[in-house]
Coordinates of C-alpha atoms in Angstrom, one line a residue:
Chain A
X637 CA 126.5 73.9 68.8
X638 CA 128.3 72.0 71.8
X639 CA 128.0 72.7 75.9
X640 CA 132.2 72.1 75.9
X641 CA 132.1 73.0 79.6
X642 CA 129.6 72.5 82.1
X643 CA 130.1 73.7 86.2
X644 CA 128.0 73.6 88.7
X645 CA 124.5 73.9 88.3
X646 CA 123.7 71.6 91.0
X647 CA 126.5 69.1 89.9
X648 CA 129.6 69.6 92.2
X649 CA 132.6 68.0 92.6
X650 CA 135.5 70.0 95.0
X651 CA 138.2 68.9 97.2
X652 CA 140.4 70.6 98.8
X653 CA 142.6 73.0 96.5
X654 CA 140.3 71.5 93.5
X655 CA 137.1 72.0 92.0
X656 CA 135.8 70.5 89.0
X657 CA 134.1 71.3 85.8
X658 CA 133.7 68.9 83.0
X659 CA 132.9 68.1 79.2
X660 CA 130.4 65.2 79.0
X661 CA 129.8 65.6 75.1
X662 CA 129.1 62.3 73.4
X663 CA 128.6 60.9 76.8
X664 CA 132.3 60.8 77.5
X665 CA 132.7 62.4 80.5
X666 CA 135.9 64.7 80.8
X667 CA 137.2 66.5 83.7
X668 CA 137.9 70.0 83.6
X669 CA 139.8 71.3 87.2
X670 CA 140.2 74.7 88.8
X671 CA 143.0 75.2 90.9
X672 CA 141.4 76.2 93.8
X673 CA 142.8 78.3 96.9
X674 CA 142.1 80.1 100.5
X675 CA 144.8 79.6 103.0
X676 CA 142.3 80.2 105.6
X677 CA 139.3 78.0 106.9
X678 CA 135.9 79.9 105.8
X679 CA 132.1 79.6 107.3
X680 CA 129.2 78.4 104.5
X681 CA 125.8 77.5 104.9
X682 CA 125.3 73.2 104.5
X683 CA 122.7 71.6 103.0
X684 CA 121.2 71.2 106.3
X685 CA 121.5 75.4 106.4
X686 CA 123.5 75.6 109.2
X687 CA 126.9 77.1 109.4
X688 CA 129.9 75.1 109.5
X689 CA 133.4 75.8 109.4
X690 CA 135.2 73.9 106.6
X691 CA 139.5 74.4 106.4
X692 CA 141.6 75.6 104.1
X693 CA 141.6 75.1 100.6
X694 CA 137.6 73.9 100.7
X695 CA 135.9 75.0 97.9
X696 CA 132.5 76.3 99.7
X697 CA 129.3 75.3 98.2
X698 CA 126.7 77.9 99.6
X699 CA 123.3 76.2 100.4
X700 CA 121.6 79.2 101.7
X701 CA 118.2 79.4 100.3
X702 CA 119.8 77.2 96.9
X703 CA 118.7 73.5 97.1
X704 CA 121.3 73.3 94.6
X705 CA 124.4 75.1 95.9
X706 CA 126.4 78.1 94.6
X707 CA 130.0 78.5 94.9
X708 CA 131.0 80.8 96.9
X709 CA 133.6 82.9 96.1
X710 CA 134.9 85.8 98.8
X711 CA 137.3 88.5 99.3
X712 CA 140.3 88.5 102.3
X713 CA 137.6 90.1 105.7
X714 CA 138.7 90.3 109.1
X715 CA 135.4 90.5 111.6
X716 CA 137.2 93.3 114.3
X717 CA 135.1 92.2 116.8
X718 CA 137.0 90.3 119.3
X719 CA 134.1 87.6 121.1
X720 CA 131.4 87.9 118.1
X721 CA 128.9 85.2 120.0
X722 CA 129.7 86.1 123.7
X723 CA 128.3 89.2 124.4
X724 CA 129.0 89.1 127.9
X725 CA 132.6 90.9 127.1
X726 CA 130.5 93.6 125.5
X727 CA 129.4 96.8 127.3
X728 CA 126.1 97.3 128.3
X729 CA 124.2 100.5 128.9
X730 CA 121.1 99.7 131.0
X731 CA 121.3 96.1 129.3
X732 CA 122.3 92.6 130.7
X733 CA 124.6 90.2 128.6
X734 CA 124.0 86.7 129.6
X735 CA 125.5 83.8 127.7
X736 CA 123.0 80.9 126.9
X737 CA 124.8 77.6 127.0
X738 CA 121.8 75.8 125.0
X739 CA 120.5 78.2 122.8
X740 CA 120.5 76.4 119.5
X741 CA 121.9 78.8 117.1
X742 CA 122.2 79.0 113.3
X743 CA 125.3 77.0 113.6
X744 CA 125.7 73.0 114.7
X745 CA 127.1 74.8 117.7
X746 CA 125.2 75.5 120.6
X747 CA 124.9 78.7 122.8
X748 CA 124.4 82.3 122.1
X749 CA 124.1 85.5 124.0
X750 CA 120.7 87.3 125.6
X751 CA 120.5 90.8 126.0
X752 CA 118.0 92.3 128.4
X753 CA 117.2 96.0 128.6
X754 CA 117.3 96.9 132.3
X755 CA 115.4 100.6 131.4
X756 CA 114.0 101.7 128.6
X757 CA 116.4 101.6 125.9
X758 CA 119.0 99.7 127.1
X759 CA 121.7 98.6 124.5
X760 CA 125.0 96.6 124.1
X761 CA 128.3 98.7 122.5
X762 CA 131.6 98.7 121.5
X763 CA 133.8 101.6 120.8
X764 CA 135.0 101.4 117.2
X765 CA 136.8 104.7 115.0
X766 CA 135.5 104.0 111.8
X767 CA 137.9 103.8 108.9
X768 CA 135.6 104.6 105.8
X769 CA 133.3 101.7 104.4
X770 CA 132.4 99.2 107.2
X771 CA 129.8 96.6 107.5
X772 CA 128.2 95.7 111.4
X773 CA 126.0 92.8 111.4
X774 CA 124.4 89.9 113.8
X775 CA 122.2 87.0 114.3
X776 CA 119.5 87.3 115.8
X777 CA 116.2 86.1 117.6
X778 CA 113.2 87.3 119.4
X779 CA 112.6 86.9 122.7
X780 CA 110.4 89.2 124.3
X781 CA 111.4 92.3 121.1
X782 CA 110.0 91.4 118.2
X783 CA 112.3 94.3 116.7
X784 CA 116.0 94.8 116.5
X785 CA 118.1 97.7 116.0
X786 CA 121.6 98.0 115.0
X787 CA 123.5 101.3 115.5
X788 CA 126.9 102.2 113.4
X789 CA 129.2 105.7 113.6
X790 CA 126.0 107.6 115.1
X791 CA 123.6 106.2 112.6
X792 CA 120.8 103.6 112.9
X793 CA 118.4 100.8 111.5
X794 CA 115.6 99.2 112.7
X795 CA 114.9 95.5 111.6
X796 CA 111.6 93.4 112.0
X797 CA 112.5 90.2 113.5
X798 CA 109.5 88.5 113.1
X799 CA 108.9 88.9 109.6
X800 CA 112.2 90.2 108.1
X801 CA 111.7 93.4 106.9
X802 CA 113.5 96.9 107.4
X803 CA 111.7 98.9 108.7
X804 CA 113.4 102.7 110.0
X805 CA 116.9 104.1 108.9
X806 CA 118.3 107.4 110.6
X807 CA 121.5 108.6 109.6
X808 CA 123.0 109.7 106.2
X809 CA 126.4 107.4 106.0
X810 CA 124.2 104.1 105.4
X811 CA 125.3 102.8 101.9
X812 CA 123.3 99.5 102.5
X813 CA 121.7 97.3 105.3
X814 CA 119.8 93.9 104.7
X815 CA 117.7 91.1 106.5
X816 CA 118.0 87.5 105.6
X817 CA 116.1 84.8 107.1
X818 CA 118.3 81.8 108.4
X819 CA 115.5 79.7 109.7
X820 CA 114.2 78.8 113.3
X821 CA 113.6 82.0 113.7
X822 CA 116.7 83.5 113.3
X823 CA 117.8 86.8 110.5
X824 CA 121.2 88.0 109.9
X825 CA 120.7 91.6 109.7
X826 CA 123.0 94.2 108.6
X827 CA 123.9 98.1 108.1
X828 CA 126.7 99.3 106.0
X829 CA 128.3 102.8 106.6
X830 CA 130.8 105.1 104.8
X831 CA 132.3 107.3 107.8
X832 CA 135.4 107.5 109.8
X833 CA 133.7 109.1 113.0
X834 CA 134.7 108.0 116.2
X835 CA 131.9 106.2 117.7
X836 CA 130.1 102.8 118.5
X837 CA 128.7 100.0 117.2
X838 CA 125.1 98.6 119.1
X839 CA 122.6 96.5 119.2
X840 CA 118.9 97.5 121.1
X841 CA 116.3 95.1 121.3
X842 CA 113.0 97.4 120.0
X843 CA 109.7 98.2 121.2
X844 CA 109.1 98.7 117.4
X845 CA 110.3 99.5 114.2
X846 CA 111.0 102.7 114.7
X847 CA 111.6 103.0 118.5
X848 CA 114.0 100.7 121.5
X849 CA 112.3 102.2 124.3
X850 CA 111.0 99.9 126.8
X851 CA 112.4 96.9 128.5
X852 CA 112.6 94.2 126.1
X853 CA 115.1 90.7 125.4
X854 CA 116.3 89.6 122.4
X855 CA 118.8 86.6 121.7
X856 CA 122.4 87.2 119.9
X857 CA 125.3 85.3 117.7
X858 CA 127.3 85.6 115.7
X859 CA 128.4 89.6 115.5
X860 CA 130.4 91.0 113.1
X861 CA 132.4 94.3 112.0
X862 CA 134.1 94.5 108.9
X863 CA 136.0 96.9 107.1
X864 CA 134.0 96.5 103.0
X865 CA 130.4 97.8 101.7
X866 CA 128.7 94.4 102.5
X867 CA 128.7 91.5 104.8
X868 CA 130.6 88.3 104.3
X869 CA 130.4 84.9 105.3
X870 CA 130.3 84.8 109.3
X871 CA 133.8 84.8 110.9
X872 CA 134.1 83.4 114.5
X873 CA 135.8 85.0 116.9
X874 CA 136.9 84.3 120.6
X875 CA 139.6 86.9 122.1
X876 CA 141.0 88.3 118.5
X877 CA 139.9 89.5 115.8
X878 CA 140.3 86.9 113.1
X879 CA 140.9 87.1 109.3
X880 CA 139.4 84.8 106.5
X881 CA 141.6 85.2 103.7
X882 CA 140.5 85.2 100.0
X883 CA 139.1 82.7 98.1
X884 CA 141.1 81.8 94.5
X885 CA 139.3 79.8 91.9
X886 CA 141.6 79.8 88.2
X887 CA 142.8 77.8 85.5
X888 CA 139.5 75.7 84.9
X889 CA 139.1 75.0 81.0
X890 CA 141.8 74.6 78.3
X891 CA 141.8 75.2 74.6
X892 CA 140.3 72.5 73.6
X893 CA 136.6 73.5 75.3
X894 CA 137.4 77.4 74.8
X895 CA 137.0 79.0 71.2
X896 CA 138.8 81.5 70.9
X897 CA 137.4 82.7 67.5
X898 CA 133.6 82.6 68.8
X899 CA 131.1 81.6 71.2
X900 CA 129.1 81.8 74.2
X901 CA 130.1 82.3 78.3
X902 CA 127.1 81.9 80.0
X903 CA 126.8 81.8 83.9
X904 CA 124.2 82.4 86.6
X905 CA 125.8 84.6 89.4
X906 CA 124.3 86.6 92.5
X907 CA 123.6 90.0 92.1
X908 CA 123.7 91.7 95.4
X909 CA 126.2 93.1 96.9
X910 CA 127.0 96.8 96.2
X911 CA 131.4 95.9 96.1
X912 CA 133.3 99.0 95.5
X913 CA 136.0 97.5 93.6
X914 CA 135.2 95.4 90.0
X915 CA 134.3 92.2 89.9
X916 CA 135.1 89.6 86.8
X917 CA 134.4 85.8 85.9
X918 CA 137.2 85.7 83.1
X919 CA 138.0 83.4 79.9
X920 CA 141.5 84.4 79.4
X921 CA 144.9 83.3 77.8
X922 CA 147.1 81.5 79.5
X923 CA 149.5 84.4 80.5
X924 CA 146.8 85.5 83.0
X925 CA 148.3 89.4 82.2
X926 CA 145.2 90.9 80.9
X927 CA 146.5 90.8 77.1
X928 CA 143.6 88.5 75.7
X929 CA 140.3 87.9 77.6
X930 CA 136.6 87.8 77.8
X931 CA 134.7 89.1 80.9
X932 CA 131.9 89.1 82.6
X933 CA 131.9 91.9 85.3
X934 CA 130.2 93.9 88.0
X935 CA 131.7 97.4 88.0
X936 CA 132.4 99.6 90.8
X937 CA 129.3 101.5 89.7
X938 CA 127.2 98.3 90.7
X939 CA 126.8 98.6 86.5
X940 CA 126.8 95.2 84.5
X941 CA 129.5 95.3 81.9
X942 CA 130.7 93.4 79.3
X943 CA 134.7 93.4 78.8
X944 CA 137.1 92.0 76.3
X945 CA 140.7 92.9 75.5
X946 CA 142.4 91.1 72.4
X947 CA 146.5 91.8 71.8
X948 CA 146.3 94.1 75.1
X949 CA 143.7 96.8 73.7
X950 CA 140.5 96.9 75.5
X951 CA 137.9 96.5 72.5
X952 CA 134.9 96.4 74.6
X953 CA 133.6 97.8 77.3
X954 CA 130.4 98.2 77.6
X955 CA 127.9 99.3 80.6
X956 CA 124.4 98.4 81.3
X957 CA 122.1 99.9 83.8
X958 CA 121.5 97.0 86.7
X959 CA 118.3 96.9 88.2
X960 CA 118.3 92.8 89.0
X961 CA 118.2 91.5 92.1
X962 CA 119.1 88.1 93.5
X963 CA 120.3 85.6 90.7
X964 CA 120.9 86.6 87.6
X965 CA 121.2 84.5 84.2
X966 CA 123.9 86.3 81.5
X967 CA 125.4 85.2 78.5
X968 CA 127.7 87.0 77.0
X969 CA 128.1 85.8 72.8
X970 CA 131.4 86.7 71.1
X971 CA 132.4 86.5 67.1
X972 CA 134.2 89.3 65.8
X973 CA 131.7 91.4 64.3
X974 CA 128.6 89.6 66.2
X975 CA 128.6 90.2 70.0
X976 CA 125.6 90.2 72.4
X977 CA 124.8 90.6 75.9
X978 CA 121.9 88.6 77.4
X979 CA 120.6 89.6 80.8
X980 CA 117.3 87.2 82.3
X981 CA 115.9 86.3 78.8
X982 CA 116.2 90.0 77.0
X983 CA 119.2 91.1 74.9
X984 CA 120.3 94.1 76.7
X985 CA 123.5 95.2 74.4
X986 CA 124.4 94.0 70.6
X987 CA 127.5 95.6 69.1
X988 CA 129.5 95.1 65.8
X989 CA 132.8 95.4 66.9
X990 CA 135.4 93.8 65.6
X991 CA 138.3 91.9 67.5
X992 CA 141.1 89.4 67.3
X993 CA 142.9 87.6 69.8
X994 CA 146.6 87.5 70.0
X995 CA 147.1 84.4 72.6
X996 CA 144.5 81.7 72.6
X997 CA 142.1 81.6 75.3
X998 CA 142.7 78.7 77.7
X999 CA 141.2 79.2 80.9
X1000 CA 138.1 80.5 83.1
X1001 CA 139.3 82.6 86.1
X1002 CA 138.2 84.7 89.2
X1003 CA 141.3 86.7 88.6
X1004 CA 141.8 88.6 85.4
X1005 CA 145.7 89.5 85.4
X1006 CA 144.4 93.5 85.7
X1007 CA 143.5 93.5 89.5
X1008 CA 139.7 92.3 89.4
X1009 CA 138.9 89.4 91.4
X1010 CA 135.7 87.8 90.9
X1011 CA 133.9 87.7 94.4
X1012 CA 130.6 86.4 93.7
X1013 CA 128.9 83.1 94.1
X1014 CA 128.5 81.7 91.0
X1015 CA 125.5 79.0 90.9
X1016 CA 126.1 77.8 87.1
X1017 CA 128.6 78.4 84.2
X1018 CA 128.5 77.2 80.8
X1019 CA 130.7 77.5 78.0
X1020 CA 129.3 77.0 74.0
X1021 CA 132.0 76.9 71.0
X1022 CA 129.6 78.1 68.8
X1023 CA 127.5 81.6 68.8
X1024 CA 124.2 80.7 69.5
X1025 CA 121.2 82.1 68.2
X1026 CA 118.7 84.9 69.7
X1027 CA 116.4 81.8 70.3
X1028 CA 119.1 80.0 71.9
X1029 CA 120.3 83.0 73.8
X1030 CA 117.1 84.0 75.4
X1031 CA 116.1 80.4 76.6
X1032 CA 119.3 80.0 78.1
X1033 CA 119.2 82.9 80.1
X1034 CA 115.6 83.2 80.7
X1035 CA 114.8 82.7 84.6
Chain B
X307 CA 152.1 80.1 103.0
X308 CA 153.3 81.7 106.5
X309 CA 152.5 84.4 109.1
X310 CA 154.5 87.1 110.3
X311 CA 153.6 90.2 112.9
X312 CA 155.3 93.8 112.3
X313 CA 155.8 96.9 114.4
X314 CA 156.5 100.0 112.4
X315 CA 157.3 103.3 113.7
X316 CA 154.3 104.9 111.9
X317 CA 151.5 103.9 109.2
X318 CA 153.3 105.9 107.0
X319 CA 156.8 104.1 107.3
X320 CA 154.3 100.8 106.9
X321 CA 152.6 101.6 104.1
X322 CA 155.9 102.6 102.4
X323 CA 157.0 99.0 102.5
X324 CA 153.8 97.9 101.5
X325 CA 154.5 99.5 98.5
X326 CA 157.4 98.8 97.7
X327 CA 156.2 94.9 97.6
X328 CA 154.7 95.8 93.9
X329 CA 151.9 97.9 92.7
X330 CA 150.3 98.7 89.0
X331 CA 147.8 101.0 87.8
X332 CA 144.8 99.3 86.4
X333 CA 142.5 101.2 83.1
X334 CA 140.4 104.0 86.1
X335 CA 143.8 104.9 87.0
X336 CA 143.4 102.7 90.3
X337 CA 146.6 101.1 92.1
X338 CA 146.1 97.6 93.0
X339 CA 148.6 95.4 94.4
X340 CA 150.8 93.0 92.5
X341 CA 152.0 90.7 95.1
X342 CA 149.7 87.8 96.7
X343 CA 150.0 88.1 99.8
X344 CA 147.3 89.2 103.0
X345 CA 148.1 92.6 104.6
X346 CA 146.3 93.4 107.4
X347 CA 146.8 96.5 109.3
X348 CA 146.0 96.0 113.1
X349 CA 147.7 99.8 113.6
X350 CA 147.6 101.2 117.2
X351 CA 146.8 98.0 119.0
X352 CA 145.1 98.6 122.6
X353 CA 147.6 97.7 125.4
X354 CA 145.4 98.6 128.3
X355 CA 141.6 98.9 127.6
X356 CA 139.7 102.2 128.8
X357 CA 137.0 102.5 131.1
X358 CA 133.9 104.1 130.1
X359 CA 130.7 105.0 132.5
X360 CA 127.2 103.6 131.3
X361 CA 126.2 105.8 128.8
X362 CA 129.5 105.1 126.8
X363 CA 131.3 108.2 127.8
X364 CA 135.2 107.8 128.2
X365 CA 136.3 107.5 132.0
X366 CA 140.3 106.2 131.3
X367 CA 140.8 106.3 128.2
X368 CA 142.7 103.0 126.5
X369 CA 147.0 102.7 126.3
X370 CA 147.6 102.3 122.7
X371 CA 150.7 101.0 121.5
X372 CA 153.1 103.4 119.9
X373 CA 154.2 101.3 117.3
X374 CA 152.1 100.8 114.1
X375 CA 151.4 97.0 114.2
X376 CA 150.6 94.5 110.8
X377 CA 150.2 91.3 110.7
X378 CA 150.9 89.4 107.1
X379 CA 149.8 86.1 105.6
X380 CA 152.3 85.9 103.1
X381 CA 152.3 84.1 99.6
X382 CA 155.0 81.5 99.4
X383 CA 155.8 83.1 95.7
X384 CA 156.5 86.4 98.2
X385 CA 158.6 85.1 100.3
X386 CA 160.9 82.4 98.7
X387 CA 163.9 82.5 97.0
X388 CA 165.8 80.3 95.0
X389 CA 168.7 79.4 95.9
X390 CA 170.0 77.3 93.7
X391 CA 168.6 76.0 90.4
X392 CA 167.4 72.4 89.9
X393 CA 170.4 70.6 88.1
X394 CA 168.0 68.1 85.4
X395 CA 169.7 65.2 83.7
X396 CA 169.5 64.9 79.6
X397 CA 166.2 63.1 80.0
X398 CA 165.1 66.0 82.1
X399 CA 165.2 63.7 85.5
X400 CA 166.2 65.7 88.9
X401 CA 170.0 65.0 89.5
X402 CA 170.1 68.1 92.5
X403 CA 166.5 69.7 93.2
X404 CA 166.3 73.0 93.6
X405 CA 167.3 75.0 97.0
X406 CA 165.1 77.1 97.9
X407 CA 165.1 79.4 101.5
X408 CA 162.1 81.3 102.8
X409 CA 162.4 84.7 104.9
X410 CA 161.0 88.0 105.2
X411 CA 161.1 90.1 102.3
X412 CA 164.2 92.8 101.6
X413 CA 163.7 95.1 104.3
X414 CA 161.0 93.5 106.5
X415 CA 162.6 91.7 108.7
X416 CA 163.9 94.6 111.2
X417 CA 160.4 95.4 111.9
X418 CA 159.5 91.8 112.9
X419 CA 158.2 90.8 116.1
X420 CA 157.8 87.5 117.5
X421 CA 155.1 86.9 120.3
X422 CA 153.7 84.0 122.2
X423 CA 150.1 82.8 121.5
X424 CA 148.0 85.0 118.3
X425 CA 147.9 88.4 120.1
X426 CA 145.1 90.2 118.8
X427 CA 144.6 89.1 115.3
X428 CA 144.7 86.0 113.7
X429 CA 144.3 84.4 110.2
X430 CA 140.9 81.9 110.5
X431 CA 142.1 78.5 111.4
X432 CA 145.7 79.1 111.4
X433 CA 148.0 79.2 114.8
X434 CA 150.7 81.9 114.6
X435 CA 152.7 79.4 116.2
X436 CA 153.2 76.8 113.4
X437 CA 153.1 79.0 110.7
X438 CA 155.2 81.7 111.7
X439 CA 158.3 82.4 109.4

């Protein structure tokens, strides 16, 4: 059994338009590049987890609650709102929009934006006709609301500011909503709708987690609207609405680390966003046309599934239920006749099948040649030419 | 890679070009794009914002344009065309490189506009300016 290619897992090496794997056996160590692309700068969380810009073609390792980095890997998002962090050009409905020069914010950017209820229930808004699946979310703080509440195409959720929970949801368009901690008392919390109503986006500061009455104060950055079932990476905006574009990583690997007759393609990816399209991390030919390739995918079902076309037939496809959060560990083994899917330690599929590739597989690939990008962050990948045993299998993927 | 801003007559006449720049039909019977360029459609952009009373109720209501507005990042592989071929000596050393000219693609270009500053979308970290075809 040999590791023939090694990425990430705490060990990476990127520049821009490049990011490296390797092959270290015998100690000789062997550099195995991706061509790496986004024509637009991009936001990430640094190892100091604070959010910096970095420019085009910057691979972006994602510190956020990962000492050892994940890369992360996004689709094209334009944030709609046209001043995300000075909510002073917002509306306000019985609310006050200050902007706070020296409000240290989860960036290495000062200032932020205060929003004080002026009667009970005062709130900030934007007008917004909703265009099907759309994602509002913000940064933000207590100040004198321990609660916040976001409101989206006439529905609603209340967040817990202090310690990061969701507490109430009122509306039946919500497809997901989330809190994340960002340190120094700051949470990125989010709601996710599926409407097309003509309506509003808000944010209340809340008397509690089910109500915004009272006159309360809570600190704001970084806003965000975009059209997709789940936030993205924080885009900036001052006067426009601004696009990131997508985020390209291909052509990592060759024949020589790649078998194409067995193996194993291991990798340790994130788990939680519900996309709506499919999602693949690909060992594929070197035609990049979806003939000949091995993937490991997300469905649009949110269903784990394990793909692989030889000659241009696809001879499996296989679902399994996904009930995983956070990080998860999969290895997918291939030999005609002998494949498995591990999942977190436990062998979740086994299946006989037969298959035979037509074109050598060459490369590992966010993009599969069939329309599936792989938006994910990825935290480790491994390749093995050999296909490992259960043993083997289930310590490499136990958590 | 460069920007370009379009006005169409309608989303309808937009999307039709969109189209036309390639599509395929993946295993779910899906349509996905072929080309590699970033679409993004801006639509009815707000001319004159509207005026709306405290509890959010329309007062004036905004001037939209009539136009259906789209802003592009487009793919070099989208947008160039060879002109001429690279002329390569026995030993396969450049004698003439290639020619190569960049543009709108076939039927685009009548529905270009060119506009000072961004305007109300732009790509993140990238000036319209120096970019623009």
């Amino acid at each position: 059994m040999a590791n023939t290619l090694k990425f990430g897992n705490g060990e990476w090496y990127g520049k821009k338009d490049t990011i490296l794997a390797y092959n270290d056996e015998n100690n000789n160590y062997k550099p195995l590049p991706f061509d790496f692309s986004r024509a637009s700068s991009a936001t990430r969380v640094n190892k100091a987890g604070l959010i910096e810009t970095v420019g085009s073609g910057e691979p972006r390792i994602d510190f956020k609650d990962n000492t050892k980095g994940a890369l992360l890997l996004e689709p094209s998002r334009t944030n709609l709102i046209t001043n995300s962090n000075n909510l002073t050009t917002w509306n306000g409905a019985a609310m006050t929009r200050t902007f706070v020069d020296d409000l240290i914010n989860p960036s290495s950017v000062l200032g932020g934006s205060k929003l004080t209820q002026t009667s009970s229930g005062g709130y900030a808004w934007l007008s917004r006709t909703f265009t099907g699946n759309e994602t509002f979310s913000a940064f933000v703080k207590k100040d004198s609301s321990n609660f916040a509440r976001l409101y989206a195409a006439n529905n609603t959720v209340y967040f817990d500011i202090v310690n990061g929970t969701i507490e109430t949801e009122v509306g039946s368009d919500i497809t997901d909503k989330s809190i994340i901690d960002y340190g120094n008392g700051w949470f990125r919390v989010s709601m996710s709708v599926n409407s097309t109503a003509a309506s509003y986006v808000r944010i209340y500061p809340a008397s509690s987690g089910s109500s915004s009455s009272g006159t309360n104060s809570l600190f704001v950055y970084g806003t965000q609207l975009e059209q997709g079932s789940y936030a993205t990476s924080y885009i900036p905006t001052s006067g426009s609405a601004v696009t990131r574009l997508a985020d390209a990583c291909n052509n990592g690997g060759n024949e020589q680390v790649i078998n194409s007759t067995e193996g194993v393609f291991y990798a340790e990816v994130e788990n939680s966003s519900p996309s709506t399209s499919t999602r693949g991390w690909v060992l594929q030919s070197s035609l990049n046309n979806g003939s000949d390739l091995i993937s490991i995918r997300f469905n649009s079902s949110q269903l784990i599934n394990m793909y692989l076309r030889a000659n241009s037939v696809t001879t499996i496809n296989v679902n399994v239920s996904n009930t995983y959060n956070g990080f998860i560990k999969i290895a997918l083994k291939y030999k005609s006749g002998e494949n498995s899917l591990w999942i977190n330690g436990v062998e979740v599929h086994s299946n006989s099948t037969t298959f035979s590739f037509s074109n050598s597989l060459s490369n590992l690939s966010n993009y599969d040649g069939l329309g599936n990008y792989g938006y994910f962050n990825i935290k480790d990948t491994k390749l093995y030419n050999t296909a490992l045993t259960d043993n083997e299998l289930q310590k490499l993927t136990t958590i | 890679m460069r920007i370009a801003k379009y006005e169409f007559d309608s989303r309808e006449a937009a999307q039709s070009k969109i189209d036309a720049l390639g599509t395929a039909t993946d295993e779910d019977g899906n349509q996905y794009p072929t080309h590699k360029s970033t679409i993004v459609q801006l639509g009815n952009i707000v001319l004159e914002q509207g005026e709306y009373d405290e509890d959010g109720e329309e007062v004036t209501a905004p001037v939209l344009s009539e136009g259906w507005h789209i802003d592009v990042c487009w793919n070099d592989a989208d947008i160039t065309t060879i002109e001429q071929e690279a002329v390569l000596d026995e030993d396969g050393m450049i004698v003439t490189p290639e020619v190569t000219s960049v543009d709108h693609p076939y039927g685009w270009k009548t529905y270009a506009v060119d506009i000072e500053g961004n305007g109300v979308h732009s790509f993140f970290g990238l000036d319209y300016e120096s970019h623009k075809i």
